[in-house]
Short mmCIF file of C-alpha atoms in Angstrom, two decimals:
data_model
loop_
_atom_site.label_atom_id
_atom_site.label_comp_id
_atom_site.label_asym_id
_atom_site.label_seq_id
_atom_site.Cartn_x
_atom_site.Cartn_y
_atom_site.Cartn_z
CA MET A 56 7.73 18.92 -14.76
CA PRO A 57 8.34 22.52 -15.56
CA GLY A 58 8.72 25.00 -12.92
CA LEU A 59 9.93 22.17 -11.11
CA VAL A 60 13.71 23.88 -9.83
CA PRO A 61 16.87 22.27 -7.54
CA GLY A 62 16.38 22.72 -4.03
CA ILE A 63 14.82 21.33 -1.25
CA HIS A 64 11.15 21.78 -0.69
CA VAL A 65 10.16 20.55 2.90
CA PHE A 66 6.86 19.81 3.66
CA LEU A 67 5.44 19.80 7.16
CA PHE A 68 2.48 17.69 8.00
CA PRO A 69 0.61 17.36 11.81
CA GLY A 70 0.15 13.79 11.15
CA ARG A 71 1.34 10.29 13.49
CA ASP A 72 5.21 9.28 13.34
CA GLU A 73 5.10 5.78 15.65
CA ALA A 74 8.53 5.88 16.49
CA GLY A 75 10.96 3.11 17.25
CA ILE A 76 8.96 0.80 14.29
CA ALA A 77 11.59 -1.47 13.09
CA GLY A 78 10.05 -3.41 9.40
CA VAL A 79 7.09 -1.78 8.62
CA VAL A 80 4.68 -3.87 6.80
CA MET A 81 2.94 -2.64 4.12
CA THR A 82 -0.78 -3.47 3.22
CA TYR A 83 -1.27 -6.62 0.40
CA ILE A 84 -4.56 -5.07 -0.25
CA ALA A 85 -4.99 -3.91 -3.84
CA LYS A 86 -7.52 -1.81 -5.20
CA PRO A 87 -9.87 -3.59 -8.49
CA LYS A 88 -8.49 -2.79 -11.45
CA PHE A 89 -12.09 -1.01 -12.89
CA GLN A 90 -13.26 2.19 -12.73
CA HIS A 91 -15.92 3.88 -15.30
CA PRO A 92 -14.90 4.83 -17.46
CA GLY A 93 -16.61 8.50 -17.23
CA LEU A 94 -13.85 9.71 -14.87
CA PRO A 95 -12.26 13.65 -15.95
CA LYS A 96 -8.15 13.71 -16.78
CA ASN A 97 -5.83 15.30 -16.52
CA ASP A 98 -3.13 16.97 -19.72
CA LEU A 99 -1.92 13.74 -19.72
CA GLY A 100 -4.88 11.38 -20.29
CA TYR A 101 -5.24 10.20 -16.56
CA THR A 102 -7.02 10.28 -14.06
CA HIS A 103 -7.31 10.95 -10.38
CA ARG A 104 -6.95 6.64 -10.48
CA ASP A 105 -3.66 7.01 -12.21
CA TYR A 106 -2.76 7.84 -8.58
CA GLU A 107 -3.21 5.75 -5.96
CA GLY A 108 -1.84 3.68 -4.79
CA LYS A 109 -2.86 0.23 -2.31
CA VAL A 110 -5.54 0.88 -0.37
CA SER A 111 -5.06 1.52 3.49
CA THR A 112 -4.64 -0.31 6.17
CA LEU A 113 -4.49 2.74 8.35
CA CYS A 114 -7.09 3.47 11.28
CA ALA A 115 -10.39 4.41 10.73
CA GLY A 116 -9.43 8.15 11.04
CA CYS A 117 -6.18 8.60 10.36
CA GLY A 118 -5.40 11.86 8.82
CA HIS A 119 -2.27 10.30 6.91
CA ASP A 120 -5.05 9.09 4.41
CA SER A 121 -6.19 12.90 4.32
CA ILE A 122 -2.77 13.91 3.32
CA THR A 123 -2.45 11.10 0.65
CA ALA A 124 -5.46 12.96 -1.09
CA SER A 125 -4.07 15.78 -1.14
CA ILE A 126 -0.84 15.20 -2.82
CA ILE A 127 -2.89 12.75 -5.00
CA GLU A 128 -4.97 15.44 -6.00
CA ALA A 129 -1.60 17.59 -5.79
CA CYS A 130 -0.09 15.17 -8.90
CA TYR A 131 -3.24 15.31 -10.88
CA GLU A 132 -4.21 18.64 -10.96
CA LEU A 133 -0.02 19.18 -12.07
CA SER A 134 -0.14 16.67 -14.42
CA ILE A 135 3.26 14.67 -13.54
CA GLU A 136 3.34 11.75 -15.04
CA PRO A 137 4.21 8.49 -11.70
CA HIS A 138 6.67 7.48 -13.43
CA ARG A 139 8.86 10.03 -12.92
CA VAL A 140 8.26 10.06 -9.03
CA ALA A 141 10.58 8.10 -6.64
CA LYS A 142 9.21 8.69 -3.10
CA ILE A 143 11.57 7.85 -0.03
CA SER A 144 10.64 7.02 3.67
CA GLY A 145 11.68 6.47 7.16
CA ILE A 146 10.22 4.40 9.52
CA GLY A 147 6.75 4.18 11.53
CA CYS A 148 2.98 4.84 10.32
CA SER A 149 3.96 8.05 8.34
CA SER A 150 6.81 6.32 6.81
CA LYS A 151 4.18 3.60 5.28
CA THR A 152 2.11 6.28 3.60
CA PRO A 153 4.02 6.37 0.42
CA ASP A 154 2.07 2.95 -0.28
CA TYR A 155 -1.45 4.70 -0.57
CA PHE A 156 0.05 7.89 -3.09
CA LEU A 157 1.65 7.20 -6.91
CA GLY A 158 1.37 3.25 -7.61
CA ASN A 159 3.02 3.69 -9.99
CA SER A 160 5.76 5.51 -9.44
CA HIS A 161 9.50 4.57 -8.05
CA GLY A 162 9.94 3.89 -3.90
CA PHE A 163 11.88 3.08 -1.29
CA ASN A 164 11.65 2.25 2.47
CA SER A 165 15.05 3.02 4.62
CA VAL A 166 15.91 3.10 8.31
CA HIS A 167 14.53 5.09 10.86
CA GLY A 168 15.32 8.80 10.80
CA ARG A 169 17.52 8.04 7.77
CA MET A 170 15.19 8.83 4.90
CA PRO A 171 17.24 12.46 4.47
CA SER A 172 20.25 10.10 3.12
CA VAL A 173 18.88 7.50 1.09
CA LEU A 174 16.91 10.08 -0.24
CA THR A 175 20.87 11.88 -1.12
CA GLY A 176 22.20 8.77 -2.58
CA ALA A 177 18.86 8.62 -5.06
CA ASN A 178 19.05 12.02 -6.70
CA LEU A 179 22.95 12.04 -6.75
CA ALA A 180 22.91 8.85 -9.44
CA ASN A 181 19.38 10.75 -11.10
CA ARG A 182 18.67 14.33 -11.38
CA ASP A 183 16.34 13.57 -13.66
CA LEU A 184 14.04 12.09 -11.20
CA ILE A 185 11.40 14.03 -9.05
CA TYR A 186 12.29 13.72 -5.33
CA LEU A 187 9.48 12.93 -2.41
CA GLY A 188 10.69 12.34 1.38
CA VAL A 189 8.13 11.88 3.39
CA SER A 190 8.77 11.81 7.24
CA GLY A 191 6.92 12.14 10.77
CA ASP A 192 7.74 13.97 13.92
CA GLY A 193 10.27 11.48 15.75
CA ASP A 194 11.90 10.61 12.22
CA SER A 195 12.54 13.68 11.19
CA ALA A 196 12.99 16.00 14.97
CA SER A 197 13.90 13.37 16.98
CA ILE A 198 16.48 10.46 16.19
CA GLY A 199 16.66 12.56 11.82
CA PHE A 200 16.63 15.46 13.73
CA GLY A 201 21.12 15.92 12.26
CA GLN A 202 19.36 14.37 8.44
CA PHE A 203 16.67 16.52 8.49
CA ALA A 204 18.78 19.77 9.29
CA HIS A 205 21.61 19.26 7.13
CA SER A 206 19.41 18.09 3.93
CA ILE A 207 18.22 21.60 3.84
CA ARG A 208 21.03 23.55 4.28
CA ARG A 209 23.38 21.05 1.68
CA GLY A 210 19.71 22.26 -0.88
CA VAL A 211 19.32 19.05 -2.25
CA ASN A 212 17.06 18.79 -4.44
CA MET A 213 14.11 17.48 -3.02
CA THR A 214 10.70 17.21 -1.49
CA TYR A 215 10.17 16.60 2.31
CA ILE A 216 6.81 16.08 3.91
CA VAL A 217 6.71 15.96 8.11
CA GLU A 218 3.76 14.39 9.20
CA ASN A 219 3.30 16.14 12.53
CA ASN A 220 1.00 15.04 15.71
CA GLY A 221 3.50 15.73 18.61
CA VAL A 222 3.46 12.18 19.74
CA TYR A 223 4.44 8.59 19.59
CA GLY A 224 1.32 6.23 18.71
CA LEU A 225 1.77 2.48 18.63
CA THR A 226 4.60 3.04 21.42
CA LYS A 227 1.85 3.65 23.45
CA GLY A 228 1.70 8.52 23.44
CA GLN A 229 4.71 9.07 24.88
CA PHE A 230 5.18 13.06 23.59
CA SER A 231 7.49 13.09 20.95
CA ALA A 232 10.18 16.03 19.94
CA THR A 233 7.57 18.61 18.55
CA ALA A 234 5.29 18.33 21.11
CA ASP A 235 3.84 21.64 22.79
CA ARG A 236 4.89 22.68 26.65
CA GLY A 237 2.52 21.76 28.16
CA SER A 238 0.42 19.51 27.01
CA LYS A 239 -1.38 16.84 28.39
CA SER A 240 -0.87 12.89 28.10
CA LYS A 241 -4.22 10.75 28.68
CA LYS A 242 -2.32 9.66 32.29
CA GLY A 243 -2.42 13.48 32.92
CA VAL A 244 1.66 13.88 32.82
CA VAL A 245 2.44 17.89 31.18
CA ASN A 246 4.93 17.77 28.85
CA THR A 247 7.51 20.19 30.32
CA ASP A 248 10.44 20.35 27.15
CA ASN A 249 9.86 22.83 24.90
CA ALA A 250 8.68 21.04 21.11
CA ILE A 251 11.55 21.94 18.05
CA ASP A 252 9.64 24.06 15.44
CA LEU A 253 11.09 22.04 11.43
CA VAL A 254 8.96 25.49 10.32
CA ALA A 255 11.31 27.22 11.83
CA ILE A 256 15.04 26.01 11.34
CA ALA A 257 13.49 24.83 7.83
CA LEU A 258 13.68 28.41 7.80
CA GLN A 259 16.84 29.18 9.59
CA LEU A 260 18.68 26.93 7.28
CA GLY A 261 17.64 29.28 3.61
CA ALA A 262 13.81 27.03 2.36
CA THR A 263 12.34 28.58 -0.35
CA PHE A 264 8.65 27.66 0.53
CA VAL A 265 7.41 26.14 3.55
CA ALA A 266 3.93 25.94 4.46
CA ARG A 267 2.55 24.84 8.21
CA SER A 268 -1.24 23.35 7.59
CA PHE A 269 -4.00 21.13 9.46
CA PHE A 270 -5.29 18.09 7.89
CA ARG A 271 -8.89 18.84 7.49
CA ARG A 272 -8.37 21.69 5.63
CA GLN A 273 -7.90 19.95 2.18
CA ASP A 274 -8.55 23.42 0.10
CA PRO A 275 -5.32 24.60 2.02
CA ALA A 276 -3.40 21.95 1.77
CA GLY A 277 -3.67 20.78 -1.31
CA ALA A 278 -2.64 24.24 -2.52
CA ALA A 279 0.21 23.67 -0.91
CA ASP A 280 1.18 21.21 -2.32
CA ARG A 281 0.54 22.69 -5.52
CA ARG A 282 2.83 25.43 -4.79
CA ARG A 283 5.71 23.89 -3.44
CA HIS A 284 6.19 22.53 -6.75
CA GLN A 285 6.36 26.07 -8.86
CA ALA A 286 8.84 27.87 -6.05
CA GLN A 287 12.20 27.76 -6.58
CA GLY A 288 14.89 26.60 -4.40
CA ARG A 289 14.04 24.56 -1.02
CA VAL A 290 10.19 23.62 0.42
CA VAL A 291 9.48 22.64 3.87
CA HIS A 292 5.78 22.13 4.05
CA ARG A 293 4.54 20.85 7.60
CA ARG A 294 1.09 19.46 8.20
CA ARG A 295 -0.15 19.11 12.20
CA GLN A 296 -3.58 16.22 13.21
CA PRO A 297 -4.64 14.52 16.00
CA LEU A 298 -4.14 11.02 16.31
CA HIS A 299 -8.08 9.70 15.92
CA ARG A 300 -7.90 6.77 17.81
CA LEU A 301 -5.04 7.18 19.67
CA GLN A 302 -5.69 10.27 21.15
CA HIS A 303 -2.68 9.97 24.11
CA THR A 304 -2.14 14.64 24.48
CA THR A 305 -4.06 17.08 24.64
CA PRO A 306 -2.09 19.79 22.63
CA ALA A 307 -1.12 23.61 24.85
CA ARG A 308 -2.89 26.26 21.95
CA PRO A 309 -5.33 25.09 18.94
CA ARG A 310 -4.11 23.41 15.81
CA ALA A 311 -4.09 26.48 13.73
CA LEU A 312 -2.72 26.21 10.03
CA THR A 313 -0.64 28.85 8.98
CA MET A 314 1.46 29.71 6.08
CA SER A 315 5.23 31.11 5.79
CA ALA A 316 7.30 31.55 3.02
CA ASN A 317 11.50 32.19 2.71
CA THR A 318 12.39 34.01 -0.56
CA THR A 319 15.83 33.69 -0.16
CA THR A 320 17.35 30.84 -2.38
CA ARG A 321 21.24 29.82 -2.74
#
């Protein structure tokens, strides 16, 4: 893709991450192959449907589907060939989402917290692909925290997406490592631990482009998705989103959209 240069691209999306799930089952529901002949096409002659995947089986209203839509829109507008993309994920609901976009790309669902290592190995084997890592707050800020940090420090050529909501939804609402200090659980328990700020860590470790956005703000989020492919070096994007169906916690502060960029390259 024109403008893509070696480096790590990390995108942090507040979403839902279900830590502790072994063996995530991907959806078997296929979308109808029929599409309207008048759908608009990009420079490659592809429509939006060519960038979609299977039908999402996530909970109704889950912000992960909004993040998926942003990725589809960005790849369509940038005229990226789907077969040139490799999607690597870990474990959790966030790591199921690669099944819902770029159905004609390469993909691998790895183990909990080890997505960066698997992606690094794939990158060493084939440097011609565009690598997209998808993870969650448990996958990257807890069991995979060291892998998150070292993949940025080493400057692996990748885009790293973290879908973060600060709570382990499927395991019934425990605070994750990114939960705001002072957040209150559904049972009234207050989080007394300080949150890990993955954006600040990415900046400190030399990420070239870092973005934080909110899943309901589609325009800024889509712009961030497009800018990550044009930035030089390592990039981070974090998206915040509440857990719709199992909203176990009340944030200590509003989930605002912020954008940060670091121009340092190595």
